[in-house]
C-alpha cells in the first residue's frame, strides 16, 4: 500500500482511542499500520502486552477502523469464555478458534473427525486473543491447533493473522513457553515471519487499581533471579481472608451482589476445586441435591454427539460453561449414574439442548474420566451388543450409545487456573496452594499467581495466603 493509505489508516486508528495513547501503543499502531498496509503472505503480527497496558483498547480501535478501508476482521479466542470477553470489549462477535476453523465430518469407518474448513475470506484480518493458550502439540485434530490456525488463514485471499497475548500468563499445559507468542518458534517450525510489539506501560487510567498494581509486581518479578517473595498490597479491590467465616461471608456477598455466574474460585488442583464446589453449593447456595436447576457446570471433555444436528455450536467443547435449566430424570445403568437434563451455553448465543450428563464425573478427582476407566465402561456397555453378528455393527452400536457418550462435566464455581484462563469474573477468590515451606519459588508458580490475579475484573480475595505475602 502507498504511503498515503498508511498515513490515513494510522490516523483513523488514533481517532479510535478515547484518550492519548502511550508511547508503546503508538509504536504498536505504527507496526500494525505497516503490517496491514504491506499485506505480505506468510507473515504474522504478534501484539504482546501485560495486564492494563491497553491491548483491548487497541484491538477495539483496529476492528472499528478496518471496514473503513475495505477490510474485514474476524475475532477468535481459544475458549468460549475468552471469546465472550473479547466480543464484549470489541463490540463485535467473537468465535472460538476450533468452532470457526474446523468442521465435524464422518470418516470411512464412521468415526467423527475434524477437518479444516475452507477459508473463503478475502482481505480479512483474523485477530486471535489469549494466544498464550494456543498449543503446538498434536491432538485430536491431527495437527496442532497453532499449525491448523496458520494454515486456515493462509488459505484465504489476502488474509492476515494478528495474535494477541500475555507472555506472563501460564503457557499451554505441558509447555514451558507459549509457542504462538514466540517469534523464533514460528520462524523455525512454520517458516512464518512475525513482527512483534510488546506493550509494557500501564495506562494512566489503570494506575489507581491496587489489583493491577499487584498483577504488575507479579509480572515484574518473573524477570528477576532468584525470584523474590511476592508481597501484596491490600486495598478495596484486593482483600485478604484469614478464616472460614470470612470466606463464607465474602462468598455470600459475591453471590448476592454479582450472581453466581460472575464469581469464581481458582485453585491449583482438581481435588481442591471439587472441595470448594461442594462446600459452596451446600453452605452458600443451599443446594443439597446432587445437581440443581440454576447450577453452572463446565465441560471437561469434548463431546460430538450431545447436540442436535445443525445446532449453532456444532459440538460441546472442553471448557464450555453451561447453565442447568431443567432436570428430567435420573438414570442408573451399567453400574453408573446419569441425568437427562436441559442445558444452555453460558458464553454463546445458542438454543438450549437436552442431553445426558455423567453424574459421577462431577466430583471425580481427575480432569475427566481416564482412558482406562472409559475403556472399562465401554467393555460393560459392549455386553449389550454381544449378539450382533459383525464387529463393525458392534462398534457402530457402541459409537451411538448415549450413555457411553454422556457429557462429562464438573461444577464451574471453583476451577483450576488453566481452566479459568481466558475468562474474566467480577469477583475472584484465589486459594493459596500447598507449597514446601522451604521450597524455592519457580516461574510456573509466579505465572499461576499472575494468571489468577488477571482473571478478576473488579475484586480479588486471597484465601489462605501466609503472612510473608503481606507487608
PDB file of C-alpha atoms in Angstrom, residues 17-217:
ATOM      1  CA  UNK A  17      -8.618   5.884  21.080  1.00  0.00           C
ATOM      2  CA  UNK A  18     -10.689   7.501  23.856  1.00  0.00           C
ATOM      3  CA  UNK A  19      -7.514   9.010  25.365  1.00  0.00           C
ATOM      4  CA  UNK A  20      -3.920   9.871  24.471  1.00  0.00           C
ATOM      5  CA  UNK A  21      -2.099   6.611  23.586  1.00  0.00           C
ATOM      6  CA  UNK A  22       1.049   5.672  25.470  1.00  0.00           C
ATOM      7  CA  UNK A  23       4.336   5.723  23.509  1.00  0.00           C
ATOM      8  CA  UNK A  24       4.191   1.930  23.384  1.00  0.00           C
ATOM      9  CA  UNK A  25       0.671   1.973  21.981  1.00  0.00           C
ATOM     10  CA  UNK A  26       1.737   4.449  19.289  1.00  0.00           C
ATOM     11  CA  UNK A  27       4.544   2.091  18.273  1.00  0.00           C
ATOM     12  CA  UNK A  28       2.039  -0.775  18.134  1.00  0.00           C
ATOM     13  CA  UNK A  29      -0.329   1.295  15.972  1.00  0.00           C
ATOM     14  CA  UNK A  30       2.535   2.134  13.621  1.00  0.00           C
ATOM     15  CA  UNK A  31       3.554  -1.524  13.432  1.00  0.00           C
ATOM     16  CA  UNK A  32       0.004  -2.655  12.702  1.00  0.00           C
ATOM     17  CA  UNK A  33      -0.357   0.039  10.046  1.00  0.00           C
ATOM     18  CA  UNK A  34       2.755  -1.215   8.250  1.00  0.00           C
ATOM     19  CA  UNK A  35       1.638  -4.854   8.625  1.00  0.00           C
ATOM     20  CA  UNK A  36      -1.871  -4.249   7.265  1.00  0.00           C
ATOM     21  CA  UNK A  37      -0.579  -1.944   4.549  1.00  0.00           C
ATOM     22  CA  UNK A  38       2.156  -4.244   3.237  1.00  0.00           C
ATOM     23  CA  UNK A  39      -0.022  -7.381   3.206  1.00  0.00           C
ATOM     24  CA  UNK A  40       2.895  -9.818   2.870  1.00  0.00           C
ATOM     25  CA  UNK A  41       1.918 -13.524   2.722  1.00  0.00           C
ATOM     26  CA  UNK A  42       3.072 -15.989   5.398  1.00  0.00           C
ATOM     27  CA  UNK A  43       3.603 -13.283   7.989  1.00  0.00           C
ATOM     28  CA  UNK A  44       2.095 -12.789  11.430  1.00  0.00           C
ATOM     29  CA  UNK A  45       1.877  -9.808  13.745  1.00  0.00           C
ATOM     30  CA  UNK A  46       2.291 -10.506  17.465  1.00  0.00           C
ATOM     31  CA  UNK A  47       0.806  -7.972  19.858  1.00  0.00           C
ATOM     32  CA  UNK A  48       2.082  -8.870  23.298  1.00  0.00           C
ATOM     33  CA  UNK A  49       1.254  -6.948  26.414  1.00  0.00           C
ATOM     34  CA  UNK A  50       0.792  -7.253  30.138  1.00  0.00           C
ATOM     35  CA  UNK A  51      -2.393  -6.549  32.064  1.00  0.00           C
ATOM     36  CA  UNK A  52      -3.506  -2.915  31.930  1.00  0.00           C
ATOM     37  CA  UNK A  53      -1.292  -1.908  29.009  1.00  0.00           C
ATOM     38  CA  UNK A  54      -4.178  -1.300  26.616  1.00  0.00           C
ATOM     39  CA  UNK A  55      -4.255  -4.276  24.242  1.00  0.00           C
ATOM     40  CA  UNK A  56      -8.053  -4.332  24.289  1.00  0.00           C
ATOM     41  CA  UNK A  57      -8.336  -0.606  23.516  1.00  0.00           C
ATOM     42  CA  UNK A  58      -6.022  -1.061  20.557  1.00  0.00           C
ATOM     43  CA  UNK A  59      -7.970  -4.039  19.193  1.00  0.00           C
ATOM     44  CA  UNK A  60     -11.275  -2.204  19.551  1.00  0.00           C
ATOM     45  CA  UNK A  61      -9.906   0.713  17.507  1.00  0.00           C
ATOM     46  CA  UNK A  62      -8.477  -1.661  14.893  1.00  0.00           C
ATOM     47  CA  UNK A  63     -11.758  -3.556  14.472  1.00  0.00           C
ATOM     48  CA  UNK A  64     -13.613  -0.261  14.052  1.00  0.00           C
ATOM     49  CA  UNK A  65     -11.093   1.103  11.520  1.00  0.00           C
ATOM     50  CA  UNK A  66     -10.658  -1.865   9.155  1.00  0.00           C
ATOM     51  CA  UNK A  67     -14.095  -1.677   7.429  1.00  0.00           C
ATOM     52  CA  UNK A  68     -13.405   1.958   6.526  1.00  0.00           C
ATOM     53  CA  UNK A  69     -10.536   0.665   4.364  1.00  0.00           C
ATOM     54  CA  UNK A  70     -12.440  -2.212   2.713  1.00  0.00           C
ATOM     55  CA  UNK A  71     -11.011  -4.748   5.133  1.00  0.00           C
ATOM     56  CA  UNK A  72     -12.863  -7.063   7.467  1.00  0.00           C
ATOM     57  CA  UNK A  73     -11.932  -8.586  10.814  1.00  0.00           C
ATOM     58  CA  UNK A  74     -12.770 -11.966  12.323  1.00  0.00           C
ATOM     59  CA  UNK A  75     -12.263 -12.258  16.082  1.00  0.00           C
ATOM     60  CA  UNK A  76     -11.341 -15.558  17.722  1.00  0.00           C
ATOM     61  CA  UNK A  77     -10.157 -16.893  21.079  1.00  0.00           C
ATOM     62  CA  UNK A  78      -9.221 -20.352  22.411  1.00  0.00           C
ATOM     63  CA  UNK A  79     -12.270 -20.780  24.704  1.00  0.00           C
ATOM     64  CA  UNK A  80     -15.908 -19.760  24.771  1.00  0.00           C
ATOM     65  CA  UNK A  81     -15.372 -17.634  27.852  1.00  0.00           C
ATOM     66  CA  UNK A  82     -12.421 -15.821  26.250  1.00  0.00           C
ATOM     67  CA  UNK A  83     -14.444 -15.259  23.068  1.00  0.00           C
ATOM     68  CA  UNK A  84     -17.270 -13.745  25.124  1.00  0.00           C
ATOM     69  CA  UNK A  85     -14.843 -11.361  26.877  1.00  0.00           C
ATOM     70  CA  UNK A  86     -13.358 -10.407  23.501  1.00  0.00           C
ATOM     71  CA  UNK A  87     -16.791  -9.805  21.988  1.00  0.00           C
ATOM     72  CA  UNK A  88     -17.787  -7.597  24.908  1.00  0.00           C
ATOM     73  CA  UNK A  89     -14.761  -5.295  24.772  1.00  0.00           C
ATOM     74  CA  UNK A  90     -14.668  -5.062  20.957  1.00  0.00           C
ATOM     75  CA  UNK A  91     -18.441  -4.712  20.422  1.00  0.00           C
ATOM     76  CA  UNK A  92     -18.154  -7.378  17.696  1.00  0.00           C
ATOM     77  CA  UNK A  93     -18.992 -11.078  17.738  1.00  0.00           C
ATOM     78  CA  UNK A  94     -16.048 -13.344  18.531  1.00  0.00           C
ATOM     79  CA  UNK A  95     -15.771 -17.088  17.958  1.00  0.00           C
ATOM     80  CA  UNK A  96     -13.799 -19.924  19.498  1.00  0.00           C
ATOM     81  CA  UNK A  97     -10.927 -20.967  17.252  1.00  0.00           C
ATOM     82  CA  UNK A  98     -11.898 -24.616  16.978  1.00  0.00           C
ATOM     83  CA  UNK A  99     -15.538 -23.884  16.160  1.00  0.00           C
ATOM     84  CA  UNK A 100     -14.548 -21.402  13.464  1.00  0.00           C
ATOM     85  CA  UNK A 101     -11.757 -23.203  11.621  1.00  0.00           C
ATOM     86  CA  UNK A 102     -12.921 -26.839  11.893  1.00  0.00           C
ATOM     87  CA  UNK A 103     -15.909 -28.762  10.623  1.00  0.00           C
ATOM     88  CA  UNK A 104     -17.058 -32.098  12.003  1.00  0.00           C
ATOM     89  CA  UNK A 105     -17.213 -34.928   9.450  1.00  0.00           C
ATOM     90  CA  UNK A 106     -17.537 -38.711   9.383  1.00  0.00           C
ATOM     91  CA  UNK A 107     -14.620 -40.760   8.088  1.00  0.00           C
ATOM     92  CA  UNK A 108     -14.753 -44.097   6.213  1.00  0.00           C
ATOM     93  CA  UNK A 109     -15.040 -46.025   9.482  1.00  0.00           C
ATOM     94  CA  UNK A 110     -17.963 -43.940  10.700  1.00  0.00           C
ATOM     95  CA  UNK A 111     -15.873 -42.006  13.233  1.00  0.00           C
ATOM     96  CA  UNK A 112     -16.400 -38.308  13.871  1.00  0.00           C
ATOM     97  CA  UNK A 113     -13.289 -36.404  12.806  1.00  0.00           C
ATOM     98  CA  UNK A 114     -12.318 -32.759  12.400  1.00  0.00           C
ATOM     99  CA  UNK A 115     -11.390 -31.319   9.041  1.00  0.00           C
ATOM    100  CA  UNK A 116     -10.165 -27.820   8.367  1.00  0.00           C
ATOM    101  CA  UNK A 117     -12.897 -25.663   6.869  1.00  0.00           C
ATOM    102  CA  UNK A 118     -12.177 -23.919   3.572  1.00  0.00           C
ATOM    103  CA  UNK A 119     -11.318 -20.292   4.272  1.00  0.00           C
ATOM    104  CA  UNK A 120     -13.367 -18.273   1.788  1.00  0.00           C
ATOM    105  CA  UNK A 121     -12.486 -14.895   3.303  1.00  0.00           C
ATOM    106  CA  UNK A 122     -10.611 -12.203   1.418  1.00  0.00           C
ATOM    107  CA  UNK A 123      -8.927  -9.013   2.598  1.00  0.00           C
ATOM    108  CA  UNK A 124      -9.539 -10.157   6.167  1.00  0.00           C
ATOM    109  CA  UNK A 125      -7.521  -9.764   9.358  1.00  0.00           C
ATOM    110  CA  UNK A 126      -8.001 -12.674  11.761  1.00  0.00           C
ATOM    111  CA  UNK A 127      -7.483 -11.400  15.317  1.00  0.00           C
ATOM    112  CA  UNK A 128      -6.872 -14.071  17.963  1.00  0.00           C
ATOM    113  CA  UNK A 129      -6.842 -13.044  21.626  1.00  0.00           C
ATOM    114  CA  UNK A 130      -5.413 -15.024  24.569  1.00  0.00           C
ATOM    115  CA  UNK A 131      -2.884 -16.551  22.168  1.00  0.00           C
ATOM    116  CA  UNK A 132      -0.690 -17.682  25.079  1.00  0.00           C
ATOM    117  CA  UNK A 133      -3.166 -20.563  25.459  1.00  0.00           C
ATOM    118  CA  UNK A 134      -2.749 -21.926  21.910  1.00  0.00           C
ATOM    119  CA  UNK A 135      -0.894 -25.233  21.973  1.00  0.00           C
ATOM    120  CA  UNK A 136       1.569 -26.620  19.478  1.00  0.00           C
ATOM    121  CA  UNK A 137       1.051 -30.295  20.284  1.00  0.00           C
ATOM    122  CA  UNK A 138      -0.619 -32.893  18.128  1.00  0.00           C
ATOM    123  CA  UNK A 139      -4.157 -33.623  19.292  1.00  0.00           C
ATOM    124  CA  UNK A 140      -7.458 -34.953  18.069  1.00  0.00           C
ATOM    125  CA  UNK A 141      -7.359 -32.507  15.158  1.00  0.00           C
ATOM    126  CA  UNK A 142      -4.335 -34.481  13.737  1.00  0.00           C
ATOM    127  CA  UNK A 143      -2.225 -31.321  13.540  1.00  0.00           C
ATOM    128  CA  UNK A 144      -1.619 -28.832  16.327  1.00  0.00           C
ATOM    129  CA  UNK A 145      -4.130 -26.036  16.805  1.00  0.00           C
ATOM    130  CA  UNK A 146      -1.433 -23.459  16.036  1.00  0.00           C
ATOM    131  CA  UNK A 147      -0.468 -25.193  12.793  1.00  0.00           C
ATOM    132  CA  UNK A 148      -4.082 -25.516  11.649  1.00  0.00           C
ATOM    133  CA  UNK A 149      -4.855 -21.893  12.512  1.00  0.00           C
ATOM    134  CA  UNK A 150      -1.985 -20.621  10.374  1.00  0.00           C
ATOM    135  CA  UNK A 151      -2.872 -22.984   7.534  1.00  0.00           C
ATOM    136  CA  UNK A 152      -6.503 -21.835   7.656  1.00  0.00           C
ATOM    137  CA  UNK A 153      -5.580 -18.149   7.447  1.00  0.00           C
ATOM    138  CA  UNK A 154      -3.075 -18.794   4.634  1.00  0.00           C
ATOM    139  CA  UNK A 155      -5.820 -20.396   2.516  1.00  0.00           C
ATOM    140  CA  UNK A 156      -7.745 -17.122   2.305  1.00  0.00           C
ATOM    141  CA  UNK A 157      -7.242 -14.393  -0.269  1.00  0.00           C
ATOM    142  CA  UNK A 158      -5.063 -11.578   1.126  1.00  0.00           C
ATOM    143  CA  UNK A 159      -5.744 -12.695   4.708  1.00  0.00           C
ATOM    144  CA  UNK A 160      -3.537 -11.849   7.676  1.00  0.00           C
ATOM    145  CA  UNK A 161      -3.165 -13.013  11.267  1.00  0.00           C
ATOM    146  CA  UNK A 162      -2.813 -10.945  14.451  1.00  0.00           C
ATOM    147  CA  UNK A 163      -2.025 -12.934  17.602  1.00  0.00           C
ATOM    148  CA  UNK A 164      -2.636 -11.114  20.880  1.00  0.00           C
ATOM    149  CA  UNK A 165      -1.481 -12.354  24.259  1.00  0.00           C
ATOM    150  CA  UNK A 166       0.401 -12.008  27.519  1.00  0.00           C
ATOM    151  CA  UNK A 167       3.640 -13.955  27.987  1.00  0.00           C
ATOM    152  CA  UNK A 168       3.470 -13.543  31.776  1.00  0.00           C
ATOM    153  CA  UNK A 169       0.456 -15.873  31.882  1.00  0.00           C
ATOM    154  CA  UNK A 170       0.563 -19.653  32.076  1.00  0.00           C
ATOM    155  CA  UNK A 171       1.637 -21.329  28.821  1.00  0.00           C
ATOM    156  CA  UNK A 172      -0.341 -24.323  27.493  1.00  0.00           C
ATOM    157  CA  UNK A 173      -0.251 -27.470  29.637  1.00  0.00           C
ATOM    158  CA  UNK A 174       2.993 -29.462  29.158  1.00  0.00           C
ATOM    159  CA  UNK A 175       4.735 -26.414  27.642  1.00  0.00           C
ATOM    160  CA  UNK A 176       7.404 -24.139  29.113  1.00  0.00           C
ATOM    161  CA  UNK A 177       6.641 -21.236  26.771  1.00  0.00           C
ATOM    162  CA  UNK A 178       3.708 -20.009  24.708  1.00  0.00           C
ATOM    163  CA  UNK A 179       4.633 -21.115  21.157  1.00  0.00           C
ATOM    164  CA  UNK A 180       2.138 -18.785  19.448  1.00  0.00           C
ATOM    165  CA  UNK A 181       3.872 -15.760  21.007  1.00  0.00           C
ATOM    166  CA  UNK A 182       7.433 -16.856  20.219  1.00  0.00           C
ATOM    167  CA  UNK A 183       8.822 -15.225  17.050  1.00  0.00           C
ATOM    168  CA  UNK A 184      11.721 -17.676  16.771  1.00  0.00           C
ATOM    169  CA  UNK A 185       9.441 -20.697  17.199  1.00  0.00           C
ATOM    170  CA  UNK A 186       7.109 -19.511  14.431  1.00  0.00           C
ATOM    171  CA  UNK A 187      10.003 -18.971  12.042  1.00  0.00           C
ATOM    172  CA  UNK A 188      11.814 -22.194  12.934  1.00  0.00           C
ATOM    173  CA  UNK A 189       8.817 -24.553  12.791  1.00  0.00           C
ATOM    174  CA  UNK A 190       6.485 -22.876  10.300  1.00  0.00           C
ATOM    175  CA  UNK A 191       8.652 -20.602   8.152  1.00  0.00           C
ATOM    176  CA  UNK A 192       6.364 -17.715   9.070  1.00  0.00           C
ATOM    177  CA  UNK A 193       7.967 -14.352   9.659  1.00  0.00           C
ATOM    178  CA  UNK A 194       6.495 -12.474  12.597  1.00  0.00           C
ATOM    179  CA  UNK A 195       6.620  -8.833  13.569  1.00  0.00           C
ATOM    180  CA  UNK A 196       6.114  -8.156  17.257  1.00  0.00           C
ATOM    181  CA  UNK A 197       5.386  -5.304  19.608  1.00  0.00           C
ATOM    182  CA  UNK A 198       5.207  -5.713  23.389  1.00  0.00           C
ATOM    183  CA  UNK A 199       3.251  -3.220  25.485  1.00  0.00           C
ATOM    184  CA  UNK A 200       4.728  -2.716  28.954  1.00  0.00           C
ATOM    185  CA  UNK A 201       3.445   0.682  30.128  1.00  0.00           C
ATOM    186  CA  UNK A 202       0.349   0.580  32.326  1.00  0.00           C
ATOM    187  CA  UNK A 203      -2.228   3.092  31.095  1.00  0.00           C
ATOM    188  CA  UNK A 204      -2.795   6.154  33.270  1.00  0.00           C
ATOM    189  CA  UNK A 205      -6.475   5.223  33.641  1.00  0.00           C
ATOM    190  CA  UNK A 206      -5.416   1.994  35.394  1.00  0.00           C
ATOM    191  CA  UNK A 207      -2.749   3.408  37.710  1.00  0.00           C
ATOM    192  CA  UNK A 208      -5.019   3.657  40.767  1.00  0.00           C
ATOM    193  CA  UNK A 209      -6.026  -0.006  40.660  1.00  0.00           C
ATOM    194  CA  UNK A 210      -4.475  -1.922  43.566  1.00  0.00           C
ATOM    195  CA  UNK A 211      -5.472  -5.137  41.797  1.00  0.00           C
ATOM    196  CA  UNK A 212      -3.468  -4.152  38.725  1.00  0.00           C
ATOM    197  CA  UNK A 213      -0.567  -2.898  40.864  1.00  0.00           C
ATOM    198  CA  UNK A 214      -0.191  -6.376  42.348  1.00  0.00           C
ATOM    199  CA  UNK A 215      -0.511  -8.064  38.949  1.00  0.00           C
ATOM    200  CA  UNK A 216       2.212  -5.749  37.623  1.00  0.00           C
ATOM    201  CA  UNK A 217       4.505  -6.674  40.527  1.00  0.00           C
TER     202      UNK A 217
END
